[in-house]
Amino acid sequence: MHRKLLFNRSPNPTKPSTHILTQCLRRYHHSPRPPANQTAVAYVIIFNSRAHDSSSICYFIRIEVVMAIIRRRKQPEGESQQHPDPKPDEDDDKEEKALKISGKKNKSKNYSCFDNCCWFIGCVCSVWWLLLFLYNAMPASFPQFVTEAISGPFPDPPGVKCLKEGLKVRHPVVFVPGIVTGGLELWEGHQCMDGLFRKRLWGGTFGEVYKRPSCWVQHMSLDNKTGMDPPGIRVRSVNGLVAADYFAPGYFVWAVLIANLARVGYEEKNMYMAAYDWRLSFQNTEVRDQTLSRIKSNIELMVATNGGKKAVIIPHSMGVIYFLHFMKWVEAPAPMGGGGGPDWCAKHIKAVMNIGGPFLGVPKAVAGLFSAEAKDIATARALAPGVLDSDLFQIQTLQHIMRMSRTWDSTMSMIPKGGDTIWGGLDWSPEEGYSPSKRKHGKNDTESSTQNESASEECEATYANYGRIISFGRDVADAPSSEIERIEFRGAVKGNNVANNTCRDVWTEYHDMGFGGIKAVAEYKVYTAGDIVDMLEFVAPKMMERGSAHFSYGIAENLDDPKYTHYKYWSNPLETKLPNAPDMEIYSMYGVGIPTERAYVYKLTPAAECYIPFRIDTSAKDKSEDGCLKDGVYTVDGDETVPALSAGFMCAKGWRGKTRFNPSGIKTYVREYDHNPPSNILEGRGTQSGAHVDIMGNFQLIEDVIRVAAGATGEELGGDQVYTGIFEWSEKISLKL
């Protein structure tokens, strides 16, 4: 308990009282202090000065106060008892200052949020550099040694295995990378990019993303009207095998396949990376960079310098439909085409081994164009609400991603094709009844695949209407079609949005659409594949105006119609014919066994400035872990990006045998690779992965590629290899062949 000093002011303040006050303070200051945890003594000093009495009296009243616990600072050991101050006339401020100083020393320092962030970043960086040092210091064989000690010896890499069997270089190989996996470098830019000539803006370390994010977005975007370079900016694709061997340090794309081909004798003279600017529409890669002409010339050169051996083409992801466009371009007459003649493919191509090809598009592209998100981003939004929508470092993250990606015309090439005929309608879909937990491994034939899929049961928690690619609300996604009241959005008045004048830096076209248009989109409630294109034309007319000039999404009634000679139809397998090359082979090779996005449950976003009005409703999910709906996304079998239906249908049915899409009867094969994740972290991304990019390191797939490059045929590989119900799903699709 503190000692308390009370002053009773004199009724006559004119009387001098300094001397008496000094005496009182001395006696107060030198009074004995009670030891800790004992009875405390409180002294009340009463100073009373009276007008009729020249003397002053100090009254000390001793008050005994019992306290339970008194916190007092311990004195240092060996310190003698306190003695009276030999100079009692000094100011008492010295003691107060000493107490303040000692109090500050005892107080723990309070760290601000900024300090904690700095400490956290410093710790992360320190740990990272330590691990990096240890990784570089350890022997190269150490990770393999530890892994083999845990899980047994590694099998021989495919290149080593094939070399032991005596396989050698035979056919030249051409790689066609997909979207986002190829590197892009700066050739001309604005002042904010000074000093970065021919430095990678895409791929590599992505250092410029966090150093100068606004400038990076500006240079990675294309002109919104032309779909070409903005004024004063030139970003071009990296050339050579290094263009797409690694996407980022340590994250391989083509590197493992290239290394295994090199083991059997391949080198750059018989391997070629057909790199291109994946942001552009396919025809514009020729208009701006003459990429298609360079691919044609390089294939001709490789065939000529390898004894006339035809080339094996290996496209991946979007590169699959890019090369489909190339095969029509190269045979079409100039100036629209390459002028190679109707037999060019027959003379120069042995096989096209398509890996993870989105032949019929991917629903994931719809979510990206509609709300700049997919399952992963939607989940991140739910875990950290507002972060991706906030003005983080003066960048509204998702808004800028949407603004940038909507200038990339190539993204529109992957909008689902074929409408309701392929993807299903309000009440049906080819994959209906699919259950993620019930799929069983099949054998390498069609019959066993059908039996396995027939054994697959419906989702335990819900009946999934996969044909409803976008539903506004979980109740709408599950409701019978007869109970859904839809208000037509086509032709609706869009209205005005006040954000249009304040958000031009994060322009997304939603600001031009207005609140009335946003409401109209939501009131239509359900969108099938047949509605998707119209919906995107409504919400993003400028983007789709460019896209409709380069891509088409329908089904041709008569492929002999002269209109199908236009390049906009060449990347749609349902609106074009394969080349006249009966000896050529086409493979559809893709991973399965991973839940892949197929349909979405959406909701409206509360109105705010510079916002994206629609988002995936992550609260929509099945109660059962085995359900088809998780975090607002319905999933089916696929490679995590491309559903098996899109990757496999054309080779399973559309091109199988002689059809109107395959008049020369090119042989087609479906090769599925069941996903088997790595058993421990030391295995990295695994050697049996079926994921969309990781499959490029799948040993079985690499072995198949090497064997075909060495001269094997599809029959020698074993024909079809399927684990899903792709043949049964294909039979449900009523398509005139």
Short mmCIF file of N, CA, C and O in Angstrom, two decimals, residues 361-447:
data_model
loop_
_atom_site.label_atom_id
_atom_site.label_comp_id
_atom_site.label_asym_id
_atom_site.label_seq_id
_atom_site.Cartn_x
_atom_site.Cartn_y
_atom_site.Cartn_z
N GLY A 361 -12.55 -28.33 -73.94
CA GLY A 361 -12.58 -27.22 -72.98
C GLY A 361 -12.56 -27.71 -71.55
O GLY A 361 -12.58 -28.91 -71.26
N VAL A 362 -12.54 -26.76 -70.62
CA VAL A 362 -12.54 -27.08 -69.19
C VAL A 362 -13.45 -26.11 -68.45
O VAL A 362 -13.40 -24.90 -68.67
N PRO A 363 -14.31 -26.61 -67.55
CA PRO A 363 -15.13 -25.71 -66.74
C PRO A 363 -14.31 -24.73 -65.92
O PRO A 363 -14.77 -23.64 -65.59
N LYS A 364 -13.09 -25.12 -65.58
CA LYS A 364 -12.21 -24.25 -64.79
C LYS A 364 -11.97 -22.92 -65.50
O LYS A 364 -11.81 -21.88 -64.85
N ALA A 365 -11.96 -22.93 -66.84
CA ALA A 365 -11.76 -21.70 -67.59
C ALA A 365 -12.94 -20.76 -67.41
O ALA A 365 -12.78 -19.53 -67.39
N VAL A 366 -14.14 -21.31 -67.27
CA VAL A 366 -15.34 -20.48 -67.05
C VAL A 366 -15.24 -19.75 -65.73
O VAL A 366 -15.50 -18.54 -65.64
N ALA A 367 -14.86 -20.48 -64.66
CA ALA A 367 -14.73 -19.84 -63.35
C ALA A 367 -13.66 -18.76 -63.37
O ALA A 367 -13.81 -17.70 -62.74
N GLY A 368 -12.57 -19.01 -64.09
CA GLY A 368 -11.51 -18.01 -64.16
C GLY A 368 -11.94 -16.74 -64.86
O GLY A 368 -11.62 -15.64 -64.42
N LEU A 369 -12.69 -16.87 -65.95
CA LEU A 369 -13.15 -15.69 -66.68
C LEU A 369 -14.31 -15.01 -65.98
O LEU A 369 -14.45 -13.79 -66.05
N PHE A 370 -15.13 -15.77 -65.28
CA PHE A 370 -16.34 -15.23 -64.65
C PHE A 370 -16.03 -14.49 -63.35
O PHE A 370 -16.56 -13.41 -63.09
N SER A 371 -15.13 -15.07 -62.54
CA SER A 371 -14.87 -14.46 -61.22
C SER A 371 -13.41 -14.50 -60.82
O SER A 371 -13.09 -14.28 -59.65
N ALA A 372 -12.52 -14.79 -61.76
CA ALA A 372 -11.06 -14.79 -61.51
C ALA A 372 -10.69 -15.74 -60.38
O ALA A 372 -9.80 -15.46 -59.58
N GLU A 373 -11.36 -16.88 -60.32
CA GLU A 373 -11.04 -17.83 -59.26
C GLU A 373 -11.31 -19.25 -59.74
O GLU A 373 -11.93 -19.48 -60.77
N ALA A 374 -10.79 -20.18 -58.99
CA ALA A 374 -11.09 -21.59 -59.15
C ALA A 374 -11.19 -22.15 -57.74
O ALA A 374 -11.29 -21.40 -56.77
N LYS A 375 -11.14 -23.46 -57.62
CA LYS A 375 -11.36 -24.07 -56.30
C LYS A 375 -10.33 -23.60 -55.28
O LYS A 375 -10.67 -23.26 -54.15
N ASP A 376 -9.05 -23.56 -55.67
CA ASP A 376 -8.00 -23.20 -54.73
C ASP A 376 -8.14 -21.76 -54.25
O ASP A 376 -7.99 -21.45 -53.07
N ILE A 377 -8.42 -20.85 -55.18
CA ILE A 377 -8.58 -19.44 -54.81
C ILE A 377 -9.82 -19.24 -53.97
O ILE A 377 -9.82 -18.46 -53.00
N ALA A 378 -10.89 -19.94 -54.30
CA ALA A 378 -12.11 -19.83 -53.51
C ALA A 378 -11.88 -20.30 -52.08
O ALA A 378 -12.37 -19.70 -51.12
N THR A 379 -11.12 -21.37 -51.93
CA THR A 379 -10.80 -21.87 -50.58
C THR A 379 -9.94 -20.87 -49.82
O THR A 379 -10.15 -20.62 -48.64
N ALA A 380 -8.96 -20.27 -50.50
CA ALA A 380 -8.13 -19.25 -49.86
C ALA A 380 -8.97 -18.05 -49.43
O ALA A 380 -8.74 -17.46 -48.37
N ARG A 381 -9.94 -17.70 -50.25
CA ARG A 381 -10.84 -16.60 -49.89
C ARG A 381 -11.60 -16.92 -48.61
O ARG A 381 -11.80 -16.06 -47.77
N ALA A 382 -12.04 -18.16 -48.49
CA ALA A 382 -12.80 -18.55 -47.30
C ALA A 382 -11.94 -18.57 -46.05
O ALA A 382 -12.38 -18.20 -44.97
N LEU A 383 -10.67 -18.98 -46.19
CA LEU A 383 -9.77 -19.04 -45.03
C LEU A 383 -9.33 -17.66 -44.59
O LEU A 383 -9.13 -17.42 -43.40
N ALA A 384 -9.15 -16.75 -45.54
CA ALA A 384 -8.71 -15.38 -45.22
C ALA A 384 -9.64 -14.39 -45.90
O ALA A 384 -9.30 -13.83 -46.95
N PRO A 385 -10.84 -14.19 -45.34
CA PRO A 385 -11.82 -13.33 -46.00
C PRO A 385 -11.29 -11.91 -46.20
O PRO A 385 -10.70 -11.31 -45.30
N GLY A 386 -11.46 -11.40 -47.39
CA GLY A 386 -11.12 -10.01 -47.67
C GLY A 386 -9.70 -9.77 -48.11
O GLY A 386 -9.39 -8.71 -48.67
N VAL A 387 -8.80 -10.75 -47.89
CA VAL A 387 -7.39 -10.50 -48.21
C VAL A 387 -7.20 -10.36 -49.72
O VAL A 387 -6.58 -9.42 -50.20
N LEU A 388 -7.75 -11.31 -50.48
CA LEU A 388 -7.57 -11.26 -51.93
C LEU A 388 -8.38 -10.16 -52.59
O LEU A 388 -8.12 -9.81 -53.74
N ASP A 389 -9.36 -9.62 -51.88
CA ASP A 389 -10.16 -8.54 -52.44
C ASP A 389 -9.71 -7.17 -51.96
O ASP A 389 -10.21 -6.15 -52.42
N SER A 390 -8.77 -7.15 -51.02
CA SER A 390 -8.37 -5.89 -50.42
C SER A 390 -7.34 -5.17 -51.28
O SER A 390 -6.75 -5.75 -52.19
N ASP A 391 -7.12 -3.93 -50.95
CA ASP A 391 -6.14 -3.11 -51.67
C ASP A 391 -4.77 -3.40 -51.07
O ASP A 391 -4.18 -2.60 -50.35
N LEU A 392 -4.27 -4.61 -51.35
CA LEU A 392 -3.01 -5.06 -50.77
C LEU A 392 -1.84 -4.47 -51.54
O LEU A 392 -1.66 -4.75 -52.72
N PHE A 393 -1.04 -3.65 -50.84
CA PHE A 393 0.08 -2.95 -51.48
C PHE A 393 -0.40 -2.17 -52.71
O PHE A 393 0.25 -2.15 -53.75
N GLN A 394 -1.58 -1.56 -52.58
CA GLN A 394 -2.19 -0.77 -53.64
C GLN A 394 -2.52 -1.63 -54.86
O GLN A 394 -2.53 -1.17 -55.98
N ILE A 395 -2.78 -2.89 -54.62
CA ILE A 395 -3.22 -3.77 -55.71
C ILE A 395 -4.41 -4.59 -55.21
O ILE A 395 -4.28 -5.34 -54.25
N GLN A 396 -5.57 -4.42 -55.85
CA GLN A 396 -6.70 -5.29 -55.58
C GLN A 396 -6.41 -6.59 -56.32
O GLN A 396 -6.61 -6.70 -57.51
N THR A 397 -5.96 -7.60 -55.58
CA THR A 397 -5.32 -8.76 -56.18
C THR A 397 -6.17 -9.42 -57.26
O THR A 397 -5.75 -9.55 -58.41
N LEU A 398 -7.37 -9.87 -56.90
CA LEU A 398 -8.18 -10.60 -57.87
C LEU A 398 -8.65 -9.70 -59.01
O LEU A 398 -8.77 -10.15 -60.15
N GLN A 399 -8.93 -8.45 -58.70
CA GLN A 399 -9.37 -7.54 -59.76
C GLN A 399 -8.28 -7.37 -60.81
O GLN A 399 -8.55 -7.35 -62.01
N HIS A 400 -7.06 -7.23 -60.37
CA HIS A 400 -5.96 -7.07 -61.33
C HIS A 400 -5.70 -8.37 -62.09
O HIS A 400 -5.35 -8.34 -63.27
N ILE A 401 -5.86 -9.50 -61.41
CA ILE A 401 -5.71 -10.78 -62.11
C ILE A 401 -6.78 -10.91 -63.19
O ILE A 401 -6.50 -11.34 -64.32
N MET A 402 -8.00 -10.51 -62.86
CA MET A 402 -9.07 -10.58 -63.85
C MET A 402 -8.81 -9.62 -65.00
O MET A 402 -8.97 -9.98 -66.18
N ARG A 403 -8.39 -8.41 -64.70
CA ARG A 403 -8.12 -7.44 -65.75
C ARG A 403 -7.03 -7.95 -66.68
O ARG A 403 -7.12 -7.84 -67.90
N MET A 404 -5.99 -8.54 -66.10
CA MET A 404 -4.87 -9.04 -66.90
C MET A 404 -5.28 -10.27 -67.70
O MET A 404 -5.05 -10.34 -68.92
N SER A 405 -5.88 -11.26 -67.06
CA SER A 405 -6.18 -12.52 -67.74
C SER A 405 -7.25 -12.35 -68.81
O SER A 405 -7.28 -13.12 -69.79
N ARG A 406 -8.13 -11.37 -68.66
CA ARG A 406 -9.15 -11.16 -69.68
C ARG A 406 -8.59 -10.52 -70.95
O ARG A 406 -9.29 -10.43 -71.95
N THR A 407 -7.36 -10.09 -70.92
CA THR A 407 -6.73 -9.62 -72.15
C THR A 407 -6.00 -10.74 -72.87
O THR A 407 -5.52 -10.55 -73.98
N TRP A 408 -5.88 -11.91 -72.23
CA TRP A 408 -5.22 -13.05 -72.84
C TRP A 408 -6.26 -13.84 -73.65
O TRP A 408 -7.06 -14.60 -73.10
N ASP A 409 -6.24 -13.68 -74.94
CA ASP A 409 -7.25 -14.32 -75.78
C ASP A 409 -7.17 -15.84 -75.71
O ASP A 409 -8.17 -16.53 -75.94
N SER A 410 -6.01 -16.38 -75.41
CA SER A 410 -5.86 -17.84 -75.38
C SER A 410 -6.77 -18.48 -74.34
O SER A 410 -7.17 -19.64 -74.50
N THR A 411 -7.09 -17.77 -73.26
CA THR A 411 -7.93 -18.37 -72.22
C THR A 411 -9.31 -18.72 -72.77
O THR A 411 -9.95 -19.65 -72.28
N MET A 412 -9.76 -18.00 -73.78
CA MET A 412 -11.08 -18.27 -74.34
C MET A 412 -11.09 -19.51 -75.22
O MET A 412 -12.16 -20.01 -75.59
N SER A 413 -9.91 -20.03 -75.54
CA SER A 413 -9.86 -21.27 -76.33
C SER A 413 -10.31 -22.47 -75.51
O SER A 413 -10.62 -23.52 -76.08
N MET A 414 -10.34 -22.33 -74.19
CA MET A 414 -10.66 -23.46 -73.33
C MET A 414 -12.06 -23.38 -72.72
O MET A 414 -12.38 -24.13 -71.80
N ILE A 415 -12.88 -22.48 -73.22
CA ILE A 415 -14.29 -22.48 -72.83
C ILE A 415 -14.93 -23.77 -73.34
O ILE A 415 -14.64 -24.21 -74.45
N PRO A 416 -15.77 -24.43 -72.54
CA PRO A 416 -16.35 -25.72 -72.96
C PRO A 416 -17.00 -25.65 -74.35
O PRO A 416 -17.75 -24.73 -74.65
N LYS A 417 -16.70 -26.67 -75.15
CA LYS A 417 -17.20 -26.76 -76.53
C LYS A 417 -18.28 -27.85 -76.62
O LYS A 417 -18.24 -28.83 -75.88
N GLY A 418 -19.16 -27.67 -77.55
CA GLY A 418 -20.17 -28.70 -77.79
C GLY A 418 -21.48 -28.47 -77.09
O GLY A 418 -22.45 -29.20 -77.33
N GLY A 419 -21.55 -27.49 -76.20
CA GLY A 419 -22.80 -27.14 -75.54
C GLY A 419 -23.38 -28.29 -74.74
O GLY A 419 -22.67 -29.15 -74.21
N ASP A 420 -24.71 -28.32 -74.66
CA ASP A 420 -25.41 -29.32 -73.85
C ASP A 420 -25.26 -30.72 -74.42
O ASP A 420 -25.38 -31.70 -73.68
N THR A 421 -24.97 -30.84 -75.70
CA THR A 421 -24.81 -32.17 -76.31
C THR A 421 -23.65 -32.92 -75.67
O THR A 421 -23.73 -34.14 -75.45
N ILE A 422 -22.57 -32.21 -75.37
CA ILE A 422 -21.38 -32.84 -74.79
C ILE A 422 -21.42 -32.82 -73.27
O ILE A 422 -21.18 -33.84 -72.61
N TRP A 423 -21.74 -31.68 -72.69
CA TRP A 423 -21.58 -31.49 -71.25
C TRP A 423 -22.83 -31.75 -70.44
O TRP A 423 -22.78 -31.78 -69.22
N GLY A 424 -23.97 -31.94 -71.11
CA GLY A 424 -25.20 -32.21 -70.38
C GLY A 424 -26.04 -30.97 -70.18
O GLY A 424 -25.57 -29.84 -70.34
N GLY A 425 -27.30 -31.19 -69.80
CA GLY A 425 -28.24 -30.09 -69.60
C GLY A 425 -28.66 -29.97 -68.16
O GLY A 425 -27.94 -30.38 -67.24
N LEU A 426 -29.86 -29.44 -67.96
CA LEU A 426 -30.35 -29.22 -66.60
C LEU A 426 -30.57 -30.53 -65.85
O LEU A 426 -30.45 -30.57 -64.63
N ASP A 427 -30.91 -31.60 -66.57
CA ASP A 427 -31.32 -32.84 -65.90
C ASP A 427 -30.44 -34.04 -66.22
O ASP A 427 -30.73 -35.15 -65.79
N TRP A 428 -29.36 -33.85 -66.97
CA TRP A 428 -28.52 -35.01 -67.27
C TRP A 428 -27.09 -34.55 -67.54
O TRP A 428 -26.82 -33.39 -67.82
N SER A 429 -26.19 -35.49 -67.45
CA SER A 429 -24.79 -35.28 -67.83
C SER A 429 -24.17 -36.64 -68.10
O SER A 429 -24.63 -37.65 -67.56
N PRO A 430 -23.16 -36.72 -68.93
CA PRO A 430 -22.55 -38.02 -69.22
C PRO A 430 -21.99 -38.72 -67.98
O PRO A 430 -22.02 -39.94 -67.89
N GLU A 431 -21.50 -37.94 -67.01
CA GLU A 431 -20.87 -38.56 -65.83
C GLU A 431 -21.84 -38.77 -64.67
O GLU A 431 -21.39 -39.05 -63.56
N GLU A 432 -23.13 -38.61 -64.90
CA GLU A 432 -24.06 -38.72 -63.77
C GLU A 432 -23.92 -40.09 -63.11
O GLU A 432 -23.76 -41.12 -63.76
N GLY A 433 -23.96 -40.06 -61.78
CA GLY A 433 -23.76 -41.28 -61.02
C GLY A 433 -22.34 -41.52 -60.61
O GLY A 433 -22.06 -42.46 -59.87
N TYR A 434 -21.42 -40.65 -61.05
CA TYR A 434 -20.01 -40.84 -60.68
C TYR A 434 -19.82 -40.57 -59.19
O TYR A 434 -20.39 -39.63 -58.63
N SER A 435 -19.00 -41.38 -58.54
CA SER A 435 -18.67 -41.19 -57.14
C SER A 435 -17.16 -41.24 -56.97
O SER A 435 -16.52 -42.21 -57.39
N PRO A 436 -16.56 -40.21 -56.37
CA PRO A 436 -15.09 -40.20 -56.23
C PRO A 436 -14.55 -41.39 -55.44
O PRO A 436 -13.45 -41.86 -55.71
N SER A 437 -15.32 -41.87 -54.47
CA SER A 437 -14.80 -42.92 -53.59
C SER A 437 -15.07 -44.32 -54.10
O SER A 437 -14.55 -45.28 -53.56
N LYS A 438 -15.88 -44.44 -55.14
CA LYS A 438 -16.26 -45.76 -55.60
C LYS A 438 -15.51 -46.22 -56.84
O LYS A 438 -15.63 -47.36 -57.25
N ARG A 439 -14.77 -45.31 -57.49
CA ARG A 439 -14.09 -45.71 -58.72
C ARG A 439 -13.01 -46.74 -58.42
O ARG A 439 -12.22 -46.60 -57.50
N LYS A 440 -13.01 -47.77 -59.21
CA LYS A 440 -12.03 -48.85 -59.04
C LYS A 440 -11.11 -48.91 -60.25
O LYS A 440 -11.47 -48.53 -61.34
N HIS A 441 -9.94 -49.43 -60.02
CA HIS A 441 -8.98 -49.55 -61.12
C HIS A 441 -9.46 -50.58 -62.11
O HIS A 441 -9.94 -51.65 -61.75
N GLY A 442 -9.28 -50.24 -63.38
CA GLY A 442 -9.67 -51.17 -64.43
C GLY A 442 -8.47 -51.80 -65.07
O GLY A 442 -7.33 -51.60 -64.68
N LYS A 443 -8.72 -52.56 -66.11
CA LYS A 443 -7.64 -53.16 -66.88
C LYS A 443 -7.50 -52.39 -68.18
O LYS A 443 -8.26 -51.48 -68.46
N ASN A 444 -6.59 -52.82 -69.00
CA ASN A 444 -6.28 -52.07 -70.21
C ASN A 444 -7.21 -52.44 -71.36
O ASN A 444 -6.78 -52.78 -72.45
N ASP A 445 -8.49 -52.42 -71.14
CA ASP A 445 -9.43 -52.64 -72.22
C ASP A 445 -10.72 -51.92 -71.93
O ASP A 445 -11.01 -51.52 -70.81
N THR A 446 -11.52 -51.80 -72.96
CA THR A 446 -12.76 -51.04 -72.86
C THR A 446 -13.78 -51.74 -71.98
O THR A 446 -14.48 -51.13 -71.19
N GLU A 447 -13.87 -53.07 -72.09
CA GLU A 447 -14.90 -53.81 -71.38
C GLU A 447 -14.77 -53.67 -69.89
O GLU A 447 -15.74 -53.41 -69.18
#
